[in-house]
């Protein structure tokens, strides 16, 4: 049986762009939820820092998560910096034990 995994993305908004960033993150996540092997994809605003957003996804397997990294929609996270909506984007993943 495959081990389930979680990936997270912490995104820090550029000054004055947090609301717009949140809307863009929701759009990205809406498309990624449909990826094969995805159980959940969520966006949450950090309660301690309104400029920080947390995105998390739960995958049925490591292979499903890795395959999703190759889809064009994931590039949307990188374009957040190019479009000056975010000043940092930090990706992480770990197994569910």
PDB file of C-alpha atoms in Angstrom:
ATOM      1  CA  UNK A   1       0.000   0.000   0.000  1.00  0.00           C
ATOM      2  CA  UNK A   2       1.245   3.498  -0.829  1.00  0.00           C
ATOM      3  CA  UNK A   3       1.994   5.906   1.958  1.00  0.00           C
ATOM      4  CA  UNK A   4      -0.102   9.076   2.034  1.00  0.00           C
ATOM      5  CA  UNK A   5       1.779  12.370   1.919  1.00  0.00           C
ATOM      6  CA  UNK A   6       1.126  16.043   2.515  1.00  0.00           C
ATOM      7  CA  UNK A   7       2.654  18.969   0.719  1.00  0.00           C
ATOM      8  CA  UNK A   8       2.559  22.508   2.015  1.00  0.00           C
ATOM      9  CA  UNK A   9       3.285  25.894   0.513  1.00  0.00           C
ATOM     10  CA  UNK A  10       3.845  28.946   2.706  1.00  0.00           C
ATOM     11  CA  UNK A  11       3.361  32.173   0.789  1.00  0.00           C
ATOM     12  CA  UNK A  12       4.235  35.632   2.100  1.00  0.00           C
ATOM     13  CA  UNK A  13       2.310  38.421   0.395  1.00  0.00           C
ATOM     14  CA  UNK A  14       4.033  41.420  -1.116  1.00  0.00           C
ATOM     15  CA  UNK A  15       3.230  44.673   0.681  1.00  0.00           C
ATOM     16  CA  UNK A  16      -0.399  45.671   0.162  1.00  0.00           C
ATOM     17  CA  UNK A  17      -1.216  42.605  -2.005  1.00  0.00           C
ATOM     18  CA  UNK A  18      -2.500  40.056   0.530  1.00  0.00           C
ATOM     19  CA  UNK A  19      -6.174  40.145  -0.509  1.00  0.00           C
ATOM     20  CA  UNK A  20      -5.300  39.779  -4.177  1.00  0.00           C
ATOM     21  CA  UNK A  21      -2.845  36.997  -3.319  1.00  0.00           C
ATOM     22  CA  UNK A  22      -5.545  35.120  -1.422  1.00  0.00           C
ATOM     23  CA  UNK A  23      -7.876  35.248  -4.417  1.00  0.00           C
ATOM     24  CA  UNK A  24      -5.126  33.999  -6.732  1.00  0.00           C
ATOM     25  CA  UNK A  25      -4.227  31.159  -4.364  1.00  0.00           C
ATOM     26  CA  UNK A  26      -7.872  30.053  -4.311  1.00  0.00           C
ATOM     27  CA  UNK A  27      -7.903  29.948  -8.119  1.00  0.00           C
ATOM     28  CA  UNK A  28      -4.707  27.881  -8.235  1.00  0.00           C
ATOM     29  CA  UNK A  29      -6.003  25.444  -5.621  1.00  0.00           C
ATOM     30  CA  UNK A  30      -9.365  25.031  -7.375  1.00  0.00           C
ATOM     31  CA  UNK A  31      -7.593  23.650 -10.441  1.00  0.00           C
ATOM     32  CA  UNK A  32      -5.159  21.475  -8.469  1.00  0.00           C
ATOM     33  CA  UNK A  33      -7.895  19.760  -6.430  1.00  0.00           C
ATOM     34  CA  UNK A  34      -8.887  17.839  -9.548  1.00  0.00           C
ATOM     35  CA  UNK A  35      -5.477  16.169  -9.899  1.00  0.00           C
ATOM     36  CA  UNK A  36      -5.487  12.363  -9.703  1.00  0.00           C
ATOM     37  CA  UNK A  37      -4.708  11.110  -6.200  1.00  0.00           C
ATOM     38  CA  UNK A  38      -5.552  14.399  -4.472  1.00  0.00           C
ATOM     39  CA  UNK A  39      -7.713  13.955  -1.365  1.00  0.00           C
ATOM     40  CA  UNK A  40      -7.730  17.640  -0.365  1.00  0.00           C
ATOM     41  CA  UNK A  41      -6.158  20.988  -1.281  1.00  0.00           C
ATOM     42  CA  UNK A  42      -6.780  23.950   1.054  1.00  0.00           C
ATOM     43  CA  UNK A  43      -5.841  27.610   1.476  1.00  0.00           C
ATOM     44  CA  UNK A  44      -5.728  29.251   4.909  1.00  0.00           C
ATOM     45  CA  UNK A  45      -4.693  32.710   5.993  1.00  0.00           C
ATOM     46  CA  UNK A  46      -2.401  32.772   9.001  1.00  0.00           C
ATOM     47  CA  UNK A  47      -4.284  34.228  11.999  1.00  0.00           C
ATOM     48  CA  UNK A  48      -1.085  35.768  13.430  1.00  0.00           C
ATOM     49  CA  UNK A  49       0.092  37.379  10.186  1.00  0.00           C
ATOM     50  CA  UNK A  50      -2.506  38.484   7.631  1.00  0.00           C
ATOM     51  CA  UNK A  51       0.190  38.645   4.927  1.00  0.00           C
ATOM     52  CA  UNK A  52       1.052  34.942   5.284  1.00  0.00           C
ATOM     53  CA  UNK A  53      -0.954  32.219   3.554  1.00  0.00           C
ATOM     54  CA  UNK A  54      -0.679  28.469   4.032  1.00  0.00           C
ATOM     55  CA  UNK A  55      -1.626  26.037   1.299  1.00  0.00           C
ATOM     56  CA  UNK A  56      -1.759  22.317   2.036  1.00  0.00           C
ATOM     57  CA  UNK A  57      -2.626  19.214   0.066  1.00  0.00           C
ATOM     58  CA  UNK A  58      -3.147  15.608   1.047  1.00  0.00           C
ATOM     59  CA  UNK A  59      -2.198  12.921  -1.490  1.00  0.00           C
ATOM     60  CA  UNK A  60      -2.970   9.231  -1.735  1.00  0.00           C
ATOM     61  CA  UNK A  61       0.680   8.523  -2.595  1.00  0.00           C
ATOM     62  CA  UNK A  62       4.088  10.070  -3.094  1.00  0.00           C
ATOM     63  CA  UNK A  63       3.786   9.271  -6.808  1.00  0.00           C
ATOM     64  CA  UNK A  64       0.518  11.243  -7.113  1.00  0.00           C
ATOM     65  CA  UNK A  65       2.068  14.246  -5.353  1.00  0.00           C
ATOM     66  CA  UNK A  66       5.197  14.136  -7.520  1.00  0.00           C
ATOM     67  CA  UNK A  67       3.103  13.871 -10.699  1.00  0.00           C
ATOM     68  CA  UNK A  68       1.161  16.984  -9.731  1.00  0.00           C
ATOM     69  CA  UNK A  69       4.415  18.961  -9.407  1.00  0.00           C
ATOM     70  CA  UNK A  70       4.846  18.468 -13.159  1.00  0.00           C
ATOM     71  CA  UNK A  71       1.489  19.960 -14.141  1.00  0.00           C
ATOM     72  CA  UNK A  72       1.298  23.492 -15.526  1.00  0.00           C
ATOM     73  CA  UNK A  73      -1.003  24.717 -12.741  1.00  0.00           C
ATOM     74  CA  UNK A  74       1.734  24.303 -10.123  1.00  0.00           C
ATOM     75  CA  UNK A  75       3.715  26.933 -12.026  1.00  0.00           C
ATOM     76  CA  UNK A  76       1.038  29.332 -10.752  1.00  0.00           C
ATOM     77  CA  UNK A  77       2.784  29.381  -7.378  1.00  0.00           C
ATOM     78  CA  UNK A  78       6.039  30.564  -8.982  1.00  0.00           C
ATOM     79  CA  UNK A  79       4.228  33.189 -11.047  1.00  0.00           C
ATOM     80  CA  UNK A  80       3.001  34.763  -7.796  1.00  0.00           C
ATOM     81  CA  UNK A  81       6.536  36.100  -7.313  1.00  0.00           C
ATOM     82  CA  UNK A  82       6.931  37.048 -10.979  1.00  0.00           C
ATOM     83  CA  UNK A  83       3.663  39.013 -10.751  1.00  0.00           C
ATOM     84  CA  UNK A  84       4.812  40.638  -7.501  1.00  0.00           C
ATOM     85  CA  UNK A  85       1.877  39.260  -5.479  1.00  0.00           C
ATOM     86  CA  UNK A  86       4.214  37.311  -3.196  1.00  0.00           C
ATOM     87  CA  UNK A  87       7.662  38.004  -1.856  1.00  0.00           C
ATOM     88  CA  UNK A  88       8.356  34.379  -0.892  1.00  0.00           C
ATOM     89  CA  UNK A  89       7.005  30.927  -1.702  1.00  0.00           C
ATOM     90  CA  UNK A  90       8.284  27.981   0.348  1.00  0.00           C
ATOM     91  CA  UNK A  91       7.439  24.365  -0.626  1.00  0.00           C
ATOM     92  CA  UNK A  92       7.594  21.391   1.770  1.00  0.00           C
ATOM     93  CA  UNK A  93       6.342  17.800   1.801  1.00  0.00           C
ATOM     94  CA  UNK A  94       6.275  14.966   4.320  1.00  0.00           C
ATOM     95  CA  UNK A  95       4.744  11.523   4.787  1.00  0.00           C
ATOM     96  CA  UNK A  96       1.726  10.901   6.974  1.00  0.00           C
ATOM     97  CA  UNK A  97       2.795   8.520   9.712  1.00  0.00           C
TER      98      UNK A  97
END
